[in-house]
Amino acid sequence: MSAARAENLGPALLGRLPPQIRTPAYDRAALQPGIAHIGVGAFHRCHQAEYTDDLLASRFDRWGLVGINIRPPRLAETLGRQGGLYTRLIRQNDEVDARVIGSIVRVVDSQDSAEPALEVLASPNIEMVTMTVTEKGYCHVPSSGALDVAHPDIVHDLANPGAPRSVPGILARALELRMASRGRPLTLLSCDNIPANGTILGNVVRSLAARRSNGLADWIAANVAFPSAMVDRIAPATTEADIDTVEARFGYRDDAVVVGERFRQWVIENRFAGRVPRWDLVGATFVDDVTPFEHLKMRVLNGAQTTLSYLGVLGSFEHTFEAVADLLLATFVRRMLTEETLPTLMPVPGISPPAYVEQSLVRLANTAIRHRNHQIATDGSQKIVQRLLNPIRDRLAKGDSIALLSVPVAGWMAYLIKASARFGRAWQVSDPFAEKIELIADRVGRDSKGLVEAILAIDAIFHPALAADDTFRANVTIALDGLLSENPMVFVRHVCSEPIDARLKRPA
Ligand code: CS2
């Protein structure tokens, strides 16, 4: 026998929620769709949708959100049942702050065909399209930023431009429909952690448009903006336990709960086409150049997360907060960021980088944010360029040491190698290059030099000039050897007490 199910969150429940739960402070019935968002996952619900909710509360305008999911999970029914409402929990160690967000007007599922997505994106009332489609959603070559024309979805979309599957294909088709209907200008705003995300998004969409002979490329040049943006808030995938927490604490059921930390940041390049939601009035910053903010965030916060995820899995830690609570891993990450990453950063208006490092480490230590190392380790091939390899290239150009930054690069390799059959399938992985690395591991076996040589030859990830750099190869080889050893943490301890390149320089 199961207990009676608690009432589901929905408009009818809004007036009866416990008083500590903040609810939308505007007339939701008057809300009109103005923004479309692709990829309504935990991060979007915790970030852009909250900023938009703030904006609607402070200055009601035409900026309701229509969510589009083109990949699993299906969400239209779950959120539809709740009238678009969901609970956003901020959790900071013991503190819990609950708020119901109302900015999402509706969600459409477009996993089986692009039609529902295209209908929304081409509709005249949409003037802003934001997206969180993960790094690999852009179908670009990570090392160059160019459209990956060999990507199966892009091959498909080039042959079937009217029925696209990829994000670039869907956007190009939507713009074509808008051109045909003489639609309004549109801003396409990437909110993913890829370098110069607006530039890459512009590249991949324009590359497809340039292959059409109907003037689409010219129409895009005159009517579409692709600003870059830096987004930040740690918001892991929602778990059953999060849903249960809401039910236990507040007495209602919400199948679309999201949990995030208190910190949030959104820096957007001031380059728009048409009208813009004034997110700058509610905490976002509009700037001329996002680059310094982006480097700071991806190299420090994301770089630390990625490092802790690989070293964390290798050291048997389940979540980030557990990995960073380990004195050895915390020492390693702090030293890596301070000694090697910080000197690669450009001045960031209003932010002290050393203070940002400390603040990031405190954020990662938040015990109420249960961010699984395996979640962060996912798709590492799409993340290491901006988080680790770009700062490494900057340092190599100046002849600076890369002993510490090479360790998480080898960590990514070790993570995939240890998941291969030849190495005993230590865990399950998800990365577009997992299969390639499994083949390499099977062929090469336990020979770190051979493994590094073969993996660095993957030029979609490693720029050929970087792959050919002797210092880089030597550092990564030593690190991989240590991380594949019986006790990888002994190796990390060793690196902390004696940087790898000190050993490289020592006479044999
Ligand atoms: C994480 C990010 O999964 C990951 O790759 O590093 O989702 C990270 O939590 C966000 O970028 C924080 O803003």
Tab-separated table of C-alpha atoms in Angstrom, residues 217-504:
chain	number	residue	atom	x	y	z
A	217	ALA	CA	23.151	33.977	-45.771
A	218	ASP	CA	22.493	37.615	-46.737
A	219	TRP	CA	19.215	37.682	-44.823
A	220	ILE	CA	21.010	36.364	-41.733
A	221	ALA	CA	23.746	38.978	-42.073
A	222	ALA	CA	21.098	41.721	-42.052
A	223	ASN	CA	18.630	40.316	-39.509
A	224	VAL	CA	20.261	37.962	-37.019
A	225	ALA	CA	22.664	38.561	-34.129
A	226	PHE	CA	24.747	35.916	-32.375
A	227	PRO	CA	26.035	37.514	-29.165
A	228	SER	CA	28.391	35.554	-26.948
A	229	ALA	CA	27.547	35.013	-23.299
A	230	MET	CA	29.017	33.634	-20.109
A	231	VAL	CA	26.511	31.811	-17.920
A	232	ASP	CA	27.092	30.453	-14.458
A	233	ARG	CA	25.230	28.620	-11.746
A	234	ILE	CA	25.887	25.094	-10.561
A	235	ALA	CA	22.667	23.156	-11.100
A	236	PRO	CA	23.145	19.388	-11.408
A	237	ALA	CA	20.638	17.006	-12.973
A	238	THR	CA	17.554	16.688	-10.747
A	239	THR	CA	17.253	13.437	-8.770
A	240	GLU	CA	14.311	11.578	-7.249
A	241	ALA	CA	15.685	12.686	-3.877
A	242	ASP	CA	15.210	16.354	-4.894
A	243	ILE	CA	11.581	15.678	-5.819
A	244	ASP	CA	11.099	13.882	-2.503
A	245	THR	CA	12.691	16.791	-0.620
A	246	VAL	CA	10.059	19.188	-1.938
A	247	GLU	CA	7.273	16.781	-1.075
A	248	ALA	CA	8.618	16.130	2.431
A	249	ARG	CA	9.319	19.777	3.255
A	250	PHE	CA	6.455	21.550	1.546
A	251	GLY	CA	3.775	18.899	1.090
A	252	TYR	CA	3.285	19.013	-2.679
A	253	ARG	CA	4.615	17.050	-5.610
A	254	ASP	CA	6.693	18.758	-8.307
A	255	ASP	CA	8.127	16.574	-11.067
A	256	ALA	CA	10.155	19.429	-12.534
A	257	VAL	CA	12.046	20.618	-9.440
A	258	VAL	CA	15.506	22.079	-9.976
A	259	VAL	CA	18.231	22.553	-7.401
A	260	GLY	CA	21.041	25.071	-7.646
A	261	GLU	CA	23.533	27.029	-5.614
A	262	ARG	CA	22.976	30.651	-4.536
A	263	PHE	CA	25.673	32.087	-6.861
A	264	ARG	CA	24.553	33.074	-10.337
A	265	GLN	CA	26.081	35.143	-13.103
A	266	TRP	CA	25.185	36.053	-16.683
A	267	VAL	CA	27.377	38.281	-18.825
A	268	ILE	CA	25.991	38.926	-22.296
A	269	GLU	CA	27.618	40.601	-25.267
A	270	ASN	CA	25.772	43.783	-26.125
A	271	ARG	CA	24.982	42.812	-29.696
A	272	PHE	CA	21.335	42.183	-30.413
A	273	ALA	CA	18.934	42.171	-33.348
A	274	GLY	CA	15.564	43.646	-32.477
A	275	ARG	CA	14.073	43.963	-29.006
A	276	VAL	CA	15.840	42.527	-25.980
A	277	PRO	CA	14.582	41.334	-22.601
A	278	ARG	CA	16.210	43.748	-20.149
A	279	TRP	CA	17.923	41.035	-18.120
A	280	ASP	CA	20.522	43.706	-17.275
A	281	LEU	CA	17.925	45.245	-14.942
A	282	VAL	CA	17.788	42.061	-12.855
A	283	GLY	CA	21.394	41.077	-12.363
A	284	ALA	CA	22.759	40.187	-15.803
A	285	THR	CA	25.502	42.360	-17.287
A	286	PHE	CA	25.615	43.570	-20.886
A	287	VAL	CA	29.216	44.163	-22.018
A	288	ASP	CA	31.081	44.891	-25.241
A	289	ASP	CA	33.430	41.940	-24.838
A	290	VAL	CA	32.599	38.749	-22.967
A	291	THR	CA	36.015	37.121	-23.530
A	292	PRO	CA	37.686	37.986	-20.188
A	293	PHE	CA	34.619	36.779	-18.253
A	294	GLU	CA	34.375	33.642	-20.339
A	295	HIS	CA	38.048	32.731	-19.871
A	296	LEU	CA	37.802	33.345	-16.143
A	297	LYS	CA	34.722	31.159	-15.746
A	298	MET	CA	35.659	28.303	-18.065
A	299	ARG	CA	39.302	28.083	-17.022
A	300	VAL	CA	38.790	28.532	-13.270
A	301	LEU	CA	35.334	27.283	-12.218
A	302	ASN	CA	34.775	24.785	-15.036
A	303	GLY	CA	38.478	23.877	-15.129
A	304	ALA	CA	38.318	23.025	-11.423
A	305	GLN	CA	35.121	21.003	-11.915
A	306	THR	CA	36.596	19.006	-14.773
A	307	THR	CA	39.822	18.379	-12.861
A	308	LEU	CA	37.942	17.276	-9.745
A	309	SER	CA	35.658	15.079	-11.829
A	310	TYR	CA	38.454	13.002	-13.407
A	311	LEU	CA	40.742	12.914	-10.398
A	312	GLY	CA	37.655	12.437	-8.243
A	313	VAL	CA	36.479	9.352	-10.128
A	314	LEU	CA	40.033	7.964	-10.137
A	315	GLY	CA	40.174	8.548	-6.373
A	316	SER	CA	36.711	6.989	-5.807
A	317	PHE	CA	34.850	10.182	-4.898
A	318	GLU	CA	31.223	10.313	-6.047
A	319	HIS	CA	30.500	14.056	-6.033
A	320	THR	CA	32.434	17.302	-6.510
A	321	PHE	CA	31.936	18.361	-2.900
A	322	GLU	CA	33.520	15.109	-1.720
A	323	ALA	CA	36.470	15.415	-4.087
A	324	VAL	CA	37.193	18.994	-3.040
A	325	ALA	CA	36.895	18.065	0.637
A	326	ASP	CA	39.903	15.812	0.100
A	327	LEU	CA	42.959	17.761	1.179
A	328	LEU	CA	45.166	16.370	-1.556
A	329	LEU	CA	42.757	17.115	-4.411
A	330	ALA	CA	41.927	20.561	-3.008
A	331	THR	CA	45.632	21.355	-2.759
A	332	PHE	CA	46.244	20.160	-6.289
A	333	VAL	CA	43.365	22.165	-7.783
A	334	ARG	CA	44.226	25.345	-5.879
A	335	ARG	CA	47.847	25.124	-6.981
A	336	MET	CA	46.916	24.400	-10.583
A	337	LEU	CA	44.526	27.347	-10.738
A	338	THR	CA	46.780	29.769	-8.897
A	339	GLU	CA	50.127	28.904	-10.407
A	340	GLU	CA	49.171	27.964	-13.954
A	341	THR	CA	45.652	29.103	-14.850
A	342	LEU	CA	45.520	32.606	-13.335
A	343	PRO	CA	48.528	33.946	-15.276
A	344	THR	CA	46.722	33.102	-18.543
A	345	LEU	CA	43.741	35.352	-17.763
A	346	MET	CA	43.219	38.855	-19.067
A	347	PRO	CA	42.093	41.560	-16.635
A	348	VAL	CA	38.413	41.072	-15.813
A	349	PRO	CA	36.455	44.260	-15.061
A	350	GLY	CA	35.375	44.325	-11.427
A	351	ILE	CA	36.693	40.878	-10.489
A	352	SER	CA	39.861	39.892	-8.637
A	353	PRO	CA	40.948	36.554	-10.129
A	354	PRO	CA	42.614	35.206	-6.946
A	355	ALA	CA	39.443	35.984	-4.986
A	356	TYR	CA	37.441	34.300	-7.756
A	357	VAL	CA	39.542	31.128	-7.324
A	358	GLU	CA	38.793	31.047	-3.600
A	359	GLN	CA	35.116	31.782	-4.178
A	360	SER	CA	34.968	28.962	-6.763
A	361	LEU	CA	36.501	26.462	-4.340
A	362	VAL	CA	33.958	27.467	-1.691
A	363	ARG	CA	31.137	27.024	-4.216
A	364	LEU	CA	32.398	23.549	-5.109
A	365	ALA	CA	32.506	22.570	-1.439
A	366	ASN	CA	28.745	23.183	-1.009
A	367	THR	CA	27.574	19.868	0.466
A	368	ALA	CA	23.953	20.335	-0.592
A	369	ILE	CA	24.830	20.372	-4.301
A	370	ARG	CA	25.260	16.743	-5.207
A	371	HIS	CA	26.978	17.118	-8.567
A	372	ARG	CA	28.187	13.692	-9.671
A	373	ASN	CA	31.728	13.516	-10.971
A	374	HIS	CA	30.505	11.229	-13.739
A	375	GLN	CA	28.023	13.920	-14.848
A	376	ILE	CA	30.774	16.518	-15.195
A	377	ALA	CA	33.124	13.957	-16.780
A	378	THR	CA	30.554	13.367	-19.532
A	379	ASP	CA	31.572	14.703	-22.968
A	380	GLY	CA	35.034	15.704	-21.761
A	381	SER	CA	36.269	15.782	-25.361
A	382	GLN	CA	33.955	18.763	-25.886
A	383	LYS	CA	35.056	20.524	-22.693
A	384	ILE	CA	38.822	20.164	-22.304
A	385	VAL	CA	39.729	22.560	-25.134
A	386	GLN	CA	38.254	25.641	-23.432
A	387	ARG	CA	38.875	24.486	-19.842
A	388	LEU	CA	42.413	23.071	-20.093
A	389	LEU	CA	43.978	23.031	-23.556
A	390	ASN	CA	43.572	26.744	-24.316
A	391	PRO	CA	45.322	27.845	-21.109
A	392	ILE	CA	47.994	25.211	-21.823
A	393	ARG	CA	48.566	26.675	-25.297
A	394	ASP	CA	48.812	30.178	-23.850
A	395	ARG	CA	51.435	28.999	-21.370
A	396	LEU	CA	53.449	27.030	-23.907
A	397	ALA	CA	53.573	30.118	-26.141
A	398	LYS	CA	55.335	31.933	-23.310
A	399	GLY	CA	57.552	29.008	-22.315
A	400	ASP	CA	55.731	28.598	-18.976
A	401	SER	CA	55.307	25.326	-17.104
A	402	ILE	CA	52.242	23.185	-17.803
A	403	ALA	CA	53.028	20.417	-15.321
A	404	LEU	CA	49.821	20.808	-13.343
A	405	LEU	CA	47.354	21.566	-16.157
A	406	SER	CA	48.583	18.447	-17.975
A	407	VAL	CA	47.340	16.227	-15.147
A	408	PRO	CA	43.577	16.662	-15.762
A	409	VAL	CA	44.173	16.301	-19.527
A	410	ALA	CA	45.704	12.915	-18.741
A	411	GLY	CA	42.820	12.455	-16.282
A	412	TRP	CA	40.330	12.699	-19.142
A	413	MET	CA	42.357	10.119	-21.089
A	414	ALA	CA	42.658	7.778	-18.103
A	415	TYR	CA	38.917	8.083	-17.446
A	416	LEU	CA	38.067	6.879	-20.960
A	417	ILE	CA	40.893	4.319	-21.140
A	418	LYS	CA	39.833	2.685	-17.882
A	419	ALA	CA	36.301	2.373	-19.255
A	420	SER	CA	37.542	0.244	-22.162
A	421	ALA	CA	37.219	-3.547	-22.315
A	422	ARG	CA	41.006	-3.973	-22.365
A	423	PHE	CA	41.253	-2.080	-19.059
A	424	GLY	CA	38.381	-3.894	-17.357
A	425	ARG	CA	35.463	-1.471	-17.917
A	426	ALA	CA	35.928	0.350	-14.630
A	427	TRP	CA	32.782	2.462	-15.240
A	428	GLN	CA	30.365	3.519	-17.962
A	429	VAL	CA	31.203	6.632	-19.891
A	430	SER	CA	29.490	8.967	-22.320
A	431	ASP	CA	31.662	10.946	-24.709
A	432	PRO	CA	31.501	11.266	-28.511
A	433	PHE	CA	35.139	10.074	-28.618
A	434	ALA	CA	34.736	7.163	-26.167
A	435	GLU	CA	34.632	4.563	-28.927
A	436	LYS	CA	37.722	5.926	-30.622
A	437	ILE	CA	39.637	5.834	-27.358
A	438	GLU	CA	38.387	2.347	-26.592
A	439	LEU	CA	39.842	1.189	-29.932
A	440	ILE	CA	43.136	2.908	-29.139
A	441	ALA	CA	43.239	1.340	-25.668
A	442	ASP	CA	42.524	-2.105	-27.125
A	443	ARG	CA	45.223	-1.735	-29.750
A	444	VAL	CA	47.950	-0.110	-27.653
A	445	GLY	CA	47.426	-1.610	-24.201
A	446	ARG	CA	49.286	-0.398	-21.127
A	447	ASP	CA	51.890	1.775	-22.846
A	448	SER	CA	51.427	5.388	-21.766
A	449	LYS	CA	53.648	6.825	-24.470
A	450	GLY	CA	51.817	4.888	-27.183
A	451	LEU	CA	48.425	5.811	-25.744
A	452	VAL	CA	49.249	9.525	-25.568
A	453	GLU	CA	50.671	9.503	-29.079
A	454	ALA	CA	47.537	7.905	-30.504
A	455	ILE	CA	45.111	10.092	-28.546
A	456	LEU	CA	46.915	13.357	-29.334
A	457	ALA	CA	46.598	12.442	-33.011
A	458	ILE	CA	42.825	13.076	-32.748
A	459	ASP	CA	43.007	16.504	-34.371
A	460	ALA	CA	39.326	17.318	-33.764
A	461	ILE	CA	40.328	17.743	-30.105
A	462	PHE	CA	44.061	18.468	-30.171
A	463	HIS	CA	45.240	21.189	-32.504
A	464	PRO	CA	48.144	19.698	-34.518
A	465	ALA	CA	50.579	22.354	-33.224
A	466	LEU	CA	49.716	21.448	-29.642
A	467	ALA	CA	49.862	17.715	-30.315
A	468	ALA	CA	53.346	18.152	-31.798
A	469	ASP	CA	54.686	20.078	-28.793
A	470	ASP	CA	57.340	17.982	-27.042
A	471	THR	CA	56.782	19.548	-23.614
A	472	PHE	CA	53.059	18.853	-23.805
A	473	ARG	CA	53.564	15.256	-24.943
A	474	ALA	CA	56.119	14.572	-22.229
A	475	ASN	CA	54.001	16.088	-19.435
A	476	VAL	CA	50.842	14.287	-20.466
A	477	THR	CA	52.677	10.978	-20.849
A	478	ILE	CA	54.115	11.118	-17.335
A	479	ALA	CA	50.748	12.136	-15.925
A	480	LEU	CA	48.901	9.366	-17.762
A	481	ASP	CA	51.406	6.821	-16.562
A	482	GLY	CA	50.831	7.969	-12.982
A	483	LEU	CA	47.053	8.052	-13.280
A	484	LEU	CA	46.874	4.575	-14.825
A	485	SER	CA	48.999	3.169	-12.033
A	486	GLU	CA	47.706	1.112	-9.125
A	487	ASN	CA	47.181	4.185	-6.943
A	488	PRO	CA	46.615	7.378	-8.934
A	489	MET	CA	46.363	9.474	-5.767
A	490	VAL	CA	49.971	8.625	-4.909
A	491	PHE	CA	50.891	10.159	-8.243
A	492	VAL	CA	48.834	13.306	-7.508
A	493	ARG	CA	50.607	13.609	-4.155
A	494	HIS	CA	53.899	13.305	-5.934
A	495	VAL	CA	52.998	16.060	-8.424
A	496	CYS	CA	51.984	18.308	-5.557
A	497	SER	CA	55.344	17.924	-3.916
A	498	GLU	CA	57.412	17.939	-7.081
A	499	PRO	CA	56.081	19.317	-10.380
A	500	ILE	CA	56.479	16.933	-13.304
A	501	ASP	CA	58.727	19.193	-15.312
A	502	ALA	CA	61.248	19.288	-12.478
A	503	ARG	CA	61.664	15.591	-13.209
A	504	LEU	CA	61.788	16.210	-16.934
